[in-house]
Amino acid sequence: MTSIPKAAVLGKPIAHSRSPLIHGYWLKEQGLAGEYNRREVEPGALAETFRALRAEGYRGFNVTVPHKEEAFAACDEASEAARIAGAVNTVWFEGDRIIGDNTDGTGFMAHLDQTHPGWDAGVRRILLLGAGGAARGLVVPLLNRKPEALVFSNRSAEKAGHLATTFRPVSDETRTSVATWGMWNDLLPETDLVINTTSLGMKGQPALDLDVTRLPEHAVVADIVYVPLETPLLGAAKQRGLRTLDGLGMLLHQAVPGFAAWFGVRPAVTEGLRRHILADLRA
Ligand code: ATR
């Protein structure tokens, strides 16, 4: 077994994953001997791949589409965030045990706190658009900031309703409710944070049609889409003079706990890292 610590991202397809660039940047920055690779894995083969790569000296993995739920099932122990999401994106080993975490929610919050410190002072209403895996991972970190109201809205309304009922018992300080998709105008004047977790605004997809001029001046508009970095939603919010949050920061921050677990150093998300990944996105 080699003494160089190794980690990898597992998914299918995997060629476009930016994770090797992020971790490669940090390994160099920290002057650490280590490797971070990408491996294409077939659905159904994840547990077996964990075992085989571990025998080759791997300390853990990032797991991406379509394997996050399978990774959850393959772990011996999962963090609260992973259990809530039913999905794992970061894996490491402790003794004989496989431990899984889901770092998307904390990554999003770290990015938000770092970019707009104090955004949550007196937060009244948060509007969460979308009800897929990404939205689900954000609910508890958002409720922890104790907004007065968390409003779910999704094209398929029953999925938004399901999130609202599932998470209602988690906080007695926040009202959870559902807004019909597209019917946001009356809500926006008292909304402090809007988060788009749908694929609308992504390259090749239609834009999200939300009238940012109705938001208050202090509002933050966040998108988890990062190709393009400035989605039409963020462009309109910027033009209106609102604070914005792009999707790249979440991608960078969600990578921090894995690097710390595998390589023993907690890295920082810096402008240098951002520029490094942006250069690749532009290429
Ligand atoms: P992720 O894990 O990134 O959240 P996902 O689980 O596939 O991905 O969820 C995609 C989200 O984008 C869903 O909320 C989806 O809405 P539906 O539940 O109605 O499918 C939303 N979405 C995708 N395309 C959309 C579109 N054209 N209009 C509105 N919402 C869309």
PDB file of C-alpha atoms and ligand atoms in Angstrom:
ATOM      1  CA  MET A   1       0.000   0.000   0.000  1.00  0.00           C
ATOM      2  CA  THR A   2       1.411   3.361  -1.003  1.00  0.00           C
ATOM      3  CA  SER A   3       2.041   5.936   1.711  1.00  0.00           C
ATOM      4  CA  ILE A   4       0.778   8.844  -0.420  1.00  0.00           C
ATOM      5  CA  PRO A   5      -2.784   9.700   0.634  1.00  0.00           C
ATOM      6  CA  LYS A   6      -5.229   9.401  -2.239  1.00  0.00           C
ATOM      7  CA  ALA A   7      -8.820  10.425  -2.839  1.00  0.00           C
ATOM      8  CA  ALA A   8     -11.073  10.491  -5.896  1.00  0.00           C
ATOM      9  CA  VAL A   9     -14.391  11.643  -7.240  1.00  0.00           C
ATOM     10  CA  LEU A  10     -16.711   8.839  -8.352  1.00  0.00           C
ATOM     11  CA  GLY A  11     -19.562   9.352 -10.781  1.00  0.00           C
ATOM     12  CA  LYS A  12     -20.862   8.723 -14.286  1.00  0.00           C
ATOM     13  CA  PRO A  13     -20.129  10.659 -16.428  1.00  0.00           C
ATOM     14  CA  ILE A  14     -17.114  12.034 -14.618  1.00  0.00           C
ATOM     15  CA  ALA A  15     -14.963  13.792 -17.237  1.00  0.00           C
ATOM     16  CA  HIS A  16     -16.443  17.229 -16.508  1.00  0.00           C
ATOM     17  CA  SER A  17     -16.057  17.117 -12.720  1.00  0.00           C
ATOM     18  CA  ARG A  18     -14.143  20.131 -11.382  1.00  0.00           C
ATOM     19  CA  SER A  19     -13.322  18.380  -8.106  1.00  0.00           C
ATOM     20  CA  PRO A  20      -9.823  17.250  -9.246  1.00  0.00           C
ATOM     21  CA  LEU A  21      -8.986  20.878 -10.065  1.00  0.00           C
ATOM     22  CA  ILE A  22     -10.160  22.095  -6.650  1.00  0.00           C
ATOM     23  CA  HIS A  23      -8.332  19.448  -4.633  1.00  0.00           C
ATOM     24  CA  GLY A  24      -5.272  19.604  -6.897  1.00  0.00           C
ATOM     25  CA  TYR A  25      -5.069  23.344  -6.229  1.00  0.00           C
ATOM     26  CA  TRP A  26      -5.214  22.817  -2.468  1.00  0.00           C
ATOM     27  CA  LEU A  27      -2.639  19.978  -2.487  1.00  0.00           C
ATOM     28  CA  LYS A  28      -0.207  22.281  -4.277  1.00  0.00           C
ATOM     29  CA  GLU A  29      -1.038  25.280  -2.110  1.00  0.00           C
ATOM     30  CA  GLN A  30      -0.466  23.242   1.074  1.00  0.00           C
ATOM     31  CA  GLY A  31       2.687  21.581  -0.305  1.00  0.00           C
ATOM     32  CA  LEU A  32       1.224  18.135   0.434  1.00  0.00           C
ATOM     33  CA  ALA A  33       2.126  14.881  -1.256  1.00  0.00           C
ATOM     34  CA  GLY A  34      -1.256  13.490  -2.251  1.00  0.00           C
ATOM     35  CA  GLU A  35      -3.343  12.467  -5.212  1.00  0.00           C
ATOM     36  CA  TYR A  36      -6.913  13.268  -6.225  1.00  0.00           C
ATOM     37  CA  ASN A  37      -8.279  11.330  -9.183  1.00  0.00           C
ATOM     38  CA  ARG A  38     -11.528  10.823 -11.039  1.00  0.00           C
ATOM     39  CA  ARG A  39     -13.090   7.399 -11.622  1.00  0.00           C
ATOM     40  CA  GLU A  40     -16.109   6.480 -13.666  1.00  0.00           C
ATOM     41  CA  VAL A  41     -18.231   3.979 -11.744  1.00  0.00           C
ATOM     42  CA  GLU A  42     -21.248   2.038 -13.006  1.00  0.00           C
ATOM     43  CA  PRO A  43     -24.485   2.244 -11.033  1.00  0.00           C
ATOM     44  CA  GLY A  44     -24.653  -0.664  -8.592  1.00  0.00           C
ATOM     45  CA  ALA A  45     -20.877  -0.917  -8.243  1.00  0.00           C
ATOM     46  CA  LEU A  46     -20.232   1.732  -5.634  1.00  0.00           C
ATOM     47  CA  ALA A  47     -19.770  -0.359  -2.470  1.00  0.00           C
ATOM     48  CA  GLU A  48     -17.425  -2.679  -4.350  1.00  0.00           C
ATOM     49  CA  THR A  49     -15.475   0.336  -5.682  1.00  0.00           C
ATOM     50  CA  PHE A  50     -15.122   1.774  -2.153  1.00  0.00           C
ATOM     51  CA  ARG A  51     -13.573  -1.528  -1.026  1.00  0.00           C
ATOM     52  CA  ALA A  52     -11.286  -1.951  -4.039  1.00  0.00           C
ATOM     53  CA  LEU A  53      -9.945   1.598  -3.936  1.00  0.00           C
ATOM     54  CA  ARG A  54      -9.484   1.480  -0.195  1.00  0.00           C
ATOM     55  CA  ALA A  55      -7.199  -1.518  -0.693  1.00  0.00           C
ATOM     56  CA  GLU A  56      -5.182   0.687  -3.080  1.00  0.00           C
ATOM     57  CA  GLY A  57      -4.608   3.269  -0.347  1.00  0.00           C
ATOM     58  CA  TYR A  58      -7.532   5.605  -0.954  1.00  0.00           C
ATOM     59  CA  ARG A  59      -8.629   7.587   2.104  1.00  0.00           C
ATOM     60  CA  GLY A  60     -12.034   8.535   0.769  1.00  0.00           C
ATOM     61  CA  PHE A  61     -14.129   9.978  -2.035  1.00  0.00           C
ATOM     62  CA  ASN A  62     -16.414  12.592  -3.363  1.00  0.00           C
ATOM     63  CA  VAL A  63     -19.490  11.062  -4.909  1.00  0.00           C
ATOM     64  CA  THR A  64     -21.468  12.764  -7.627  1.00  0.00           C
ATOM     65  CA  VAL A  65     -24.363  12.109  -9.993  1.00  0.00           C
ATOM     66  CA  PRO A  66     -25.913   9.512 -10.185  1.00  0.00           C
ATOM     67  CA  HIS A  67     -24.424   7.791  -7.124  1.00  0.00           C
ATOM     68  CA  LYS A  68     -25.254   9.989  -4.122  1.00  0.00           C
ATOM     69  CA  GLU A  69     -28.153   7.845  -2.894  1.00  0.00           C
ATOM     70  CA  GLU A  70     -26.242   4.626  -3.522  1.00  0.00           C
ATOM     71  CA  ALA A  71     -23.325   6.070  -1.535  1.00  0.00           C
ATOM     72  CA  PHE A  72     -25.666   6.764   1.365  1.00  0.00           C
ATOM     73  CA  ALA A  73     -26.743   3.115   1.346  1.00  0.00           C
ATOM     74  CA  ALA A  74     -23.130   1.908   1.179  1.00  0.00           C
ATOM     75  CA  CYS A  75     -21.974   3.843   4.259  1.00  0.00           C
ATOM     76  CA  ASP A  76     -21.850   2.314   7.750  1.00  0.00           C
ATOM     77  CA  GLU A  77     -22.512   5.675   9.342  1.00  0.00           C
ATOM     78  CA  ALA A  78     -23.920   8.919   7.973  1.00  0.00           C
ATOM     79  CA  SER A  79     -23.997  12.485   9.290  1.00  0.00           C
ATOM     80  CA  GLU A  80     -27.307  14.121  10.132  1.00  0.00           C
ATOM     81  CA  ALA A  81     -27.108  16.176   6.922  1.00  0.00           C
ATOM     82  CA  ALA A  82     -26.624  13.000   4.870  1.00  0.00           C
ATOM     83  CA  ARG A  83     -29.504  11.238   6.611  1.00  0.00           C
ATOM     84  CA  ILE A  84     -31.819  14.176   5.965  1.00  0.00           C
ATOM     85  CA  ALA A  85     -30.806  14.372   2.313  1.00  0.00           C
ATOM     86  CA  GLY A  86     -30.758  10.563   1.924  1.00  0.00           C
ATOM     87  CA  ALA A  87     -27.635  11.269  -0.105  1.00  0.00           C
ATOM     88  CA  VAL A  88     -23.876  11.345   0.465  1.00  0.00           C
ATOM     89  CA  ASN A  89     -21.312  13.423  -1.429  1.00  0.00           C
ATOM     90  CA  THR A  90     -18.255  12.941   0.821  1.00  0.00           C
ATOM     91  CA  VAL A  91     -16.881   9.654   2.169  1.00  0.00           C
ATOM     92  CA  TRP A  92     -13.964   8.779   4.444  1.00  0.00           C
ATOM     93  CA  PHE A  93     -12.858   5.792   6.517  1.00  0.00           C
ATOM     94  CA  GLU A  94     -12.629   5.506  10.277  1.00  0.00           C
ATOM     95  CA  GLY A  95     -11.100   2.173  11.219  1.00  0.00           C
ATOM     96  CA  ASP A  96     -13.188  -0.403   9.367  1.00  0.00           C
ATOM     97  CA  ARG A  97     -16.137   1.915   8.996  1.00  0.00           C
ATOM     98  CA  ILE A  98     -17.233   3.919   5.975  1.00  0.00           C
ATOM     99  CA  ILE A  99     -18.488   7.356   7.005  1.00  0.00           C
ATOM    100  CA  GLY A 100     -20.631   9.558   4.763  1.00  0.00           C
ATOM    101  CA  ASP A 101     -21.505  13.224   4.878  1.00  0.00           C
ATOM    102  CA  ASN A 102     -23.470  15.609   2.704  1.00  0.00           C
ATOM    103  CA  THR A 103     -21.639  18.928   2.572  1.00  0.00           C
ATOM    104  CA  ASP A 104     -23.795  20.795   0.019  1.00  0.00           C
ATOM    105  CA  GLY A 105     -25.938  22.593   2.602  1.00  0.00           C
ATOM    106  CA  THR A 106     -23.058  23.663   4.828  1.00  0.00           C
ATOM    107  CA  GLY A 107     -21.098  24.598   1.688  1.00  0.00           C
ATOM    108  CA  PHE A 108     -23.895  26.871   0.534  1.00  0.00           C
ATOM    109  CA  MET A 109     -24.164  28.504   3.972  1.00  0.00           C
ATOM    110  CA  ALA A 110     -20.385  28.980   4.270  1.00  0.00           C
ATOM    111  CA  HIS A 111     -20.388  30.714   0.890  1.00  0.00           C
ATOM    112  CA  LEU A 112     -23.325  32.906   1.882  1.00  0.00           C
ATOM    113  CA  ASP A 113     -21.786  33.847   5.260  1.00  0.00           C
ATOM    114  CA  GLN A 114     -18.382  34.556   3.717  1.00  0.00           C
ATOM    115  CA  THR A 115     -19.814  36.658   0.891  1.00  0.00           C
ATOM    116  CA  HIS A 116     -22.546  38.540   2.788  1.00  0.00           C
ATOM    117  CA  PRO A 117     -21.693  38.487   6.488  1.00  0.00           C
ATOM    118  CA  GLY A 118     -24.674  39.423   8.660  1.00  0.00           C
ATOM    119  CA  TRP A 119     -27.216  38.608   5.906  1.00  0.00           C
ATOM    120  CA  ASP A 120     -29.331  36.700   8.466  1.00  0.00           C
ATOM    121  CA  ALA A 121     -29.788  39.521  10.977  1.00  0.00           C
ATOM    122  CA  GLY A 122     -33.556  39.805  11.407  1.00  0.00           C
ATOM    123  CA  VAL A 123     -34.335  37.577   8.425  1.00  0.00           C
ATOM    124  CA  ARG A 124     -38.065  37.367   7.789  1.00  0.00           C
ATOM    125  CA  ARG A 125     -38.782  35.287   4.739  1.00  0.00           C
ATOM    126  CA  ILE A 126     -36.684  32.925   2.645  1.00  0.00           C
ATOM    127  CA  LEU A 127     -38.037  31.688  -0.687  1.00  0.00           C
ATOM    128  CA  LEU A 128     -36.573  28.336  -1.747  1.00  0.00           C
ATOM    129  CA  LEU A 129     -37.196  27.497  -5.400  1.00  0.00           C
ATOM    130  CA  GLY A 130     -36.986  23.840  -6.428  1.00  0.00           C
ATOM    131  CA  ALA A 131     -37.521  20.660  -4.431  1.00  0.00           C
ATOM    132  CA  GLY A 132     -34.837  18.252  -5.660  1.00  0.00           C
ATOM    133  CA  GLY A 133     -31.794  16.927  -3.814  1.00  0.00           C
ATOM    134  CA  ALA A 134     -30.105  20.320  -3.669  1.00  0.00           C
ATOM    135  CA  ALA A 135     -33.126  22.047  -2.109  1.00  0.00           C
ATOM    136  CA  ARG A 136     -33.570  19.253   0.414  1.00  0.00           C
ATOM    137  CA  GLY A 137     -29.967  19.657   1.591  1.00  0.00           C
ATOM    138  CA  LEU A 138     -30.509  23.352   2.262  1.00  0.00           C
ATOM    139  CA  VAL A 139     -33.604  23.169   4.451  1.00  0.00           C
ATOM    140  CA  VAL A 140     -32.076  22.415   7.860  1.00  0.00           C
ATOM    141  CA  PRO A 141     -29.129  24.837   7.537  1.00  0.00           C
ATOM    142  CA  LEU A 142     -31.670  27.524   6.551  1.00  0.00           C
ATOM    143  CA  LEU A 143     -34.036  26.698   9.437  1.00  0.00           C
ATOM    144  CA  ASN A 144     -31.052  26.946  11.805  1.00  0.00           C
ATOM    145  CA  ARG A 145     -30.911  30.669  11.001  1.00  0.00           C
ATOM    146  CA  LYS A 146     -34.434  31.017  12.361  1.00  0.00           C
ATOM    147  CA  PRO A 147     -36.213  32.950   9.606  1.00  0.00           C
ATOM    148  CA  GLU A 148     -39.812  33.881  10.397  1.00  0.00           C
ATOM    149  CA  ALA A 149     -40.952  32.040   7.281  1.00  0.00           C
ATOM    150  CA  LEU A 150     -39.528  29.528   4.828  1.00  0.00           C
ATOM    151  CA  VAL A 151     -41.559  29.292   1.628  1.00  0.00           C
ATOM    152  CA  PHE A 152     -41.127  26.331  -0.728  1.00  0.00           C
ATOM    153  CA  SER A 153     -42.025  26.597  -4.383  1.00  0.00           C
ATOM    154  CA  ASN A 154     -41.597  23.997  -7.076  1.00  0.00           C
ATOM    155  CA  ARG A 155     -42.979  23.356 -10.554  1.00  0.00           C
ATOM    156  CA  SER A 156     -44.383  20.031  -9.302  1.00  0.00           C
ATOM    157  CA  ALA A 157     -46.249  21.412  -6.311  1.00  0.00           C
ATOM    158  CA  GLU A 158     -46.583  18.113  -4.440  1.00  0.00           C
ATOM    159  CA  LYS A 159     -42.804  17.910  -3.986  1.00  0.00           C
ATOM    160  CA  ALA A 160     -42.736  21.395  -2.409  1.00  0.00           C
ATOM    161  CA  GLY A 161     -45.657  20.360  -0.177  1.00  0.00           C
ATOM    162  CA  HIS A 162     -43.778  17.257   0.857  1.00  0.00           C
ATOM    163  CA  LEU A 163     -40.714  19.304   1.895  1.00  0.00           C
ATOM    164  CA  ALA A 164     -42.853  21.773   3.851  1.00  0.00           C
ATOM    165  CA  THR A 165     -44.597  19.010   5.809  1.00  0.00           C
ATOM    166  CA  THR A 166     -41.451  16.960   6.348  1.00  0.00           C
ATOM    167  CA  PHE A 167     -39.532  19.842   7.830  1.00  0.00           C
ATOM    168  CA  ARG A 168     -42.338  21.632   9.687  1.00  0.00           C
ATOM    169  CA  PRO A 169     -41.593  19.805  12.978  1.00  0.00           C
ATOM    170  CA  VAL A 170     -37.867  20.672  12.789  1.00  0.00           C
ATOM    171  CA  SER A 171     -38.372  24.276  13.878  1.00  0.00           C
ATOM    172  CA  ASP A 172     -41.126  25.805  15.947  1.00  0.00           C
ATOM    173  CA  GLU A 173     -39.745  29.281  15.237  1.00  0.00           C
ATOM    174  CA  THR A 174     -40.253  29.209  11.478  1.00  0.00           C
ATOM    175  CA  ARG A 175     -43.502  28.953   9.529  1.00  0.00           C
ATOM    176  CA  THR A 176     -43.133  26.696   6.507  1.00  0.00           C
ATOM    177  CA  SER A 177     -45.505  27.064   3.587  1.00  0.00           C
ATOM    178  CA  VAL A 178     -45.851  26.490  -0.135  1.00  0.00           C
ATOM    179  CA  ALA A 179     -46.224  29.055  -2.931  1.00  0.00           C
ATOM    180  CA  THR A 180     -47.613  28.121  -6.328  1.00  0.00           C
ATOM    181  CA  TRP A 181     -44.856  28.029  -8.948  1.00  0.00           C
ATOM    182  CA  GLY A 182     -44.546  31.440 -10.630  1.00  0.00           C
ATOM    183  CA  MET A 183     -46.948  33.162  -8.222  1.00  0.00           C
ATOM    184  CA  TRP A 184     -44.353  34.996  -6.169  1.00  0.00           C
ATOM    185  CA  ASN A 185     -45.139  38.685  -6.702  1.00  0.00           C
ATOM    186  CA  ASP A 186     -47.027  39.213  -3.450  1.00  0.00           C
ATOM    187  CA  LEU A 187     -44.339  37.461  -1.436  1.00  0.00           C
ATOM    188  CA  LEU A 188     -41.293  39.212  -2.814  1.00  0.00           C
ATOM    189  CA  PRO A 189     -41.544  42.630  -1.065  1.00  0.00           C
ATOM    190  CA  GLU A 190     -41.022  40.887   2.290  1.00  0.00           C
ATOM    191  CA  THR A 191     -38.495  38.289   1.163  1.00  0.00           C
ATOM    192  CA  ASP A 192     -34.890  38.657   2.330  1.00  0.00           C
ATOM    193  CA  LEU A 193     -33.346  35.719   0.503  1.00  0.00           C
ATOM    194  CA  VAL A 194     -34.310  33.933  -2.722  1.00  0.00           C
ATOM    195  CA  ILE A 195     -32.485  30.737  -3.661  1.00  0.00           C
ATOM    196  CA  ASN A 196     -32.806  29.061  -7.054  1.00  0.00           C
ATOM    197  CA  THR A 197     -31.982  25.350  -6.824  1.00  0.00           C
ATOM    198  CA  THR A 198     -33.680  24.433 -10.110  1.00  0.00           C
ATOM    199  CA  SER A 199     -31.828  23.996 -13.381  1.00  0.00           C
ATOM    200  CA  LEU A 200     -33.508  27.089 -14.859  1.00  0.00           C
ATOM    201  CA  GLY A 201     -30.860  29.622 -15.936  1.00  0.00           C
ATOM    202  CA  MET A 202     -28.325  26.906 -16.656  1.00  0.00           C
ATOM    203  CA  LYS A 203     -26.643  27.020 -20.079  1.00  0.00           C
ATOM    204  CA  GLY A 204     -29.159  25.674 -22.596  1.00  0.00           C
ATOM    205  CA  GLN A 205     -32.135  26.072 -20.237  1.00  0.00           C
ATOM    206  CA  PRO A 206     -34.724  28.845 -20.115  1.00  0.00           C
ATOM    207  CA  ALA A 207     -34.262  31.601 -17.541  1.00  0.00           C
ATOM    208  CA  LEU A 208     -36.117  31.656 -14.232  1.00  0.00           C
ATOM    209  CA  ASP A 209     -38.887  34.206 -14.570  1.00  0.00           C
ATOM    210  CA  LEU A 210     -38.922  36.054 -11.241  1.00  0.00           C
ATOM    211  CA  ASP A 211     -39.426  39.814 -10.987  1.00  0.00           C
ATOM    212  CA  VAL A 212     -36.476  40.931  -8.839  1.00  0.00           C
ATOM    213  CA  THR A 213     -37.673  44.549  -8.900  1.00  0.00           C
ATOM    214  CA  ARG A 214     -40.283  43.542  -6.303  1.00  0.00           C
ATOM    215  CA  LEU A 215     -37.639  42.491  -3.760  1.00  0.00           C
ATOM    216  CA  PRO A 216     -36.539  44.867  -0.980  1.00  0.00           C
ATOM    217  CA  GLU A 217     -33.194  46.649  -1.445  1.00  0.00           C
ATOM    218  CA  HIS A 218     -31.380  44.555   1.169  1.00  0.00           C
ATOM    219  CA  ALA A 219     -32.415  41.199  -0.351  1.00  0.00           C
ATOM    220  CA  VAL A 220     -29.905  38.550  -1.414  1.00  0.00           C
ATOM    221  CA  VAL A 221     -30.532  36.557  -4.600  1.00  0.00           C
ATOM    222  CA  ALA A 222     -28.697  33.223  -4.770  1.00  0.00           C
ATOM    223  CA  ASP A 223     -28.343  30.687  -7.554  1.00  0.00           C
ATOM    224  CA  ILE A 224     -26.740  27.266  -7.301  1.00  0.00           C
ATOM    225  CA  VAL A 225     -26.271  27.146 -11.075  1.00  0.00           C
ATOM    226  CA  TYR A 226     -22.651  28.059 -11.994  1.00  0.00           C
ATOM    227  CA  VAL A 227     -22.608  27.618 -15.769  1.00  0.00           C
ATOM    228  CA  PRO A 228     -23.005  30.422 -16.607  1.00  0.00           C
ATOM    229  CA  LEU A 229     -21.619  32.062 -13.494  1.00  0.00           C
ATOM    230  CA  GLU A 230     -23.973  34.981 -13.954  1.00  0.00           C
ATOM    231  CA  THR A 231     -27.383  33.485 -14.664  1.00  0.00           C
ATOM    232  CA  PRO A 232     -30.107  35.788 -16.078  1.00  0.00           C
ATOM    233  CA  LEU A 233     -31.597  35.842 -12.541  1.00  0.00           C
ATOM    234  CA  LEU A 234     -28.333  37.038 -10.974  1.00  0.00           C
ATOM    235  CA  GLY A 235     -27.781  39.514 -13.810  1.00  0.00           C
ATOM    236  CA  ALA A 236     -31.200  41.076 -13.227  1.00  0.00           C
ATOM    237  CA  ALA A 237     -30.628  41.189  -9.454  1.00  0.00           C
ATOM    238  CA  LYS A 238     -27.266  42.902  -9.940  1.00  0.00           C
ATOM    239  CA  GLN A 239     -28.809  45.448 -12.259  1.00  0.00           C
ATOM    240  CA  ARG A 240     -31.397  46.206  -9.612  1.00  0.00           C
ATOM    241  CA  GLY A 241     -28.523  46.768  -7.102  1.00  0.00           C
ATOM    242  CA  LEU A 242     -29.286  43.682  -4.996  1.00  0.00           C
ATOM    243  CA  ARG A 243     -26.707  41.454  -3.341  1.00  0.00           C
ATOM    244  CA  THR A 244     -26.109  38.230  -5.256  1.00  0.00           C
ATOM    245  CA  LEU A 245     -24.538  34.838  -4.621  1.00  0.00           C
ATOM    246  CA  ASP A 246     -23.338  32.649  -7.471  1.00  0.00           C
ATOM    247  CA  GLY A 247     -23.266  28.854  -7.555  1.00  0.00           C
ATOM    248  CA  LEU A 248     -19.496  28.458  -7.836  1.00  0.00           C
ATOM    249  CA  GLY A 249     -18.885  29.290  -4.169  1.00  0.00           C
ATOM    250  CA  MET A 250     -21.042  26.373  -3.054  1.00  0.00           C
ATOM    251  CA  LEU A 251     -19.051  24.007  -5.261  1.00  0.00           C
ATOM    252  CA  LEU A 252     -15.800  25.244  -3.690  1.00  0.00           C
ATOM    253  CA  HIS A 253     -16.994  25.273  -0.077  1.00  0.00           C
ATOM    254  CA  GLN A 254     -18.623  21.816  -0.230  1.00  0.00           C
ATOM    255  CA  ALA A 255     -15.162  20.412  -1.023  1.00  0.00           C
ATOM    256  CA  VAL A 256     -13.522  21.631   2.216  1.00  0.00           C
ATOM    257  CA  PRO A 257     -14.607  18.859   4.677  1.00  0.00           C
ATOM    258  CA  GLY A 258     -13.453  16.061   2.336  1.00  0.00           C
ATOM    259  CA  PHE A 259     -10.000  17.554   1.860  1.00  0.00           C
ATOM    260  CA  ALA A 260      -9.665  18.002   5.635  1.00  0.00           C
ATOM    261  CA  ALA A 261     -10.679  14.376   6.294  1.00  0.00           C
ATOM    262  CA  TRP A 262      -8.374  12.837   3.671  1.00  0.00           C
ATOM    263  CA  PHE A 263      -5.317  15.062   3.796  1.00  0.00           C
ATOM    264  CA  GLY A 264      -5.425  16.373   7.384  1.00  0.00           C
ATOM    265  CA  VAL A 265      -5.471  20.109   6.650  1.00  0.00           C
ATOM    266  CA  ARG A 266      -8.541  22.329   6.467  1.00  0.00           C
ATOM    267  CA  PRO A 267      -8.121  24.430   3.299  1.00  0.00           C
ATOM    268  CA  ALA A 268      -9.552  27.903   2.661  1.00  0.00           C
ATOM    269  CA  VAL A 269     -11.740  29.025  -0.213  1.00  0.00           C
ATOM    270  CA  THR A 270      -9.749  31.957  -1.575  1.00  0.00           C
ATOM    271  CA  GLU A 271      -9.923  34.318  -4.551  1.00  0.00           C
ATOM    272  CA  GLY A 272      -6.969  32.390  -5.988  1.00  0.00           C
ATOM    273  CA  LEU A 273      -8.927  29.122  -5.992  1.00  0.00           C
ATOM    274  CA  ARG A 274     -11.952  30.846  -7.495  1.00  0.00           C
ATOM    275  CA  ARG A 275      -9.857  32.326 -10.316  1.00  0.00           C
ATOM    276  CA  HIS A 276      -8.299  28.902 -10.965  1.00  0.00           C
ATOM    277  CA  ILE A 277     -11.692  27.222 -11.409  1.00  0.00           C
ATOM    278  CA  LEU A 278     -13.153  30.156 -13.326  1.00  0.00           C
ATOM    279  CA  ALA A 279     -10.324  29.954 -15.855  1.00  0.00           C
ATOM    280  CA  ASP A 280     -11.298  26.328 -16.492  1.00  0.00           C
ATOM    281  CA  LEU A 281     -15.017  27.104 -16.718  1.00  0.00           C
ATOM    282  CA  ARG A 282     -14.270  29.818 -19.303  1.00  0.00           C
ATOM    283  CA  ALA A 283     -12.045  27.458 -21.299  1.00  0.00           C
TER     284      ALA A 283
HETATM  285  P1  ATR B   1     -30.905  18.600  -7.876  1.00  0.00           P
HETATM  286  O1  ATR B   1     -30.392  17.362  -7.174  1.00  0.00           O
HETATM  287  O2  ATR B   1     -29.825  19.433  -8.501  1.00  0.00           O
HETATM  288  O3  ATR B   1     -31.820  19.403  -7.020  1.00  0.00           O
HETATM  289  P2  ATR B   1     -33.137  17.382  -9.255  1.00  0.00           P
HETATM  290  O4  ATR B   1     -33.396  16.533  -8.075  1.00  0.00           O
HETATM  291  O5  ATR B   1     -33.171  16.771 -10.609  1.00  0.00           O
HETATM  292  O6  ATR B   1     -31.711  18.065  -9.157  1.00  0.00           O
HETATM  293  O7  ATR B   1     -34.140  18.637  -9.194  1.00  0.00           O
HETATM  294  C1  ATR B   1     -34.251  19.547 -10.225  1.00  0.00           C
HETATM  295  C2  ATR B   1     -35.171  20.685  -9.808  1.00  0.00           C
HETATM  296  O8  ATR B   1     -35.277  21.606 -10.901  1.00  0.00           O
HETATM  297  C3  ATR B   1     -36.577  20.241  -9.470  1.00  0.00           C
HETATM  298  O9  ATR B   1     -37.090  21.064  -8.468  1.00  0.00           O
HETATM  299  C4  ATR B   1     -37.318  20.483 -10.809  1.00  0.00           C
HETATM  300  O10 ATR B   1     -38.711  20.676 -10.698  1.00  0.00           O
HETATM  301  P3  ATR B   1     -39.718  19.413 -10.756  1.00  0.00           P
HETATM  302  O11 ATR B   1     -39.675  18.783  -9.397  1.00  0.00           O
HETATM  303  O12 ATR B   1     -41.047  20.027 -11.054  1.00  0.00           O
HETATM  304  O13 ATR B   1     -39.214  18.526 -11.838  1.00  0.00           O
HETATM  305  C5  ATR B   1     -36.658  21.764 -11.249  1.00  0.00           C
HETATM  306  N1  ATR B   1     -36.793  22.021 -12.683  1.00  0.00           N
HETATM  307  C6  ATR B   1     -36.126  21.423 -13.689  1.00  0.00           C
HETATM  308  N2  ATR B   1     -36.514  21.934 -14.881  1.00  0.00           N
HETATM  309  C7  ATR B   1     -37.459  22.872 -14.621  1.00  0.00           C
HETATM  310  C8  ATR B   1     -38.260  23.757 -15.415  1.00  0.00           C
HETATM  311  N3  ATR B   1     -38.156  23.779 -16.765  1.00  0.00           N
HETATM  312  N4  ATR B   1     -39.121  24.596 -14.787  1.00  0.00           N
HETATM  313  C9  ATR B   1     -39.230  24.597 -13.438  1.00  0.00           C
HETATM  314  N5  ATR B   1     -38.502  23.780 -12.624  1.00  0.00           N
HETATM  315  C10 ATR B   1     -37.622  22.935 -13.204  1.00  0.00           C
END
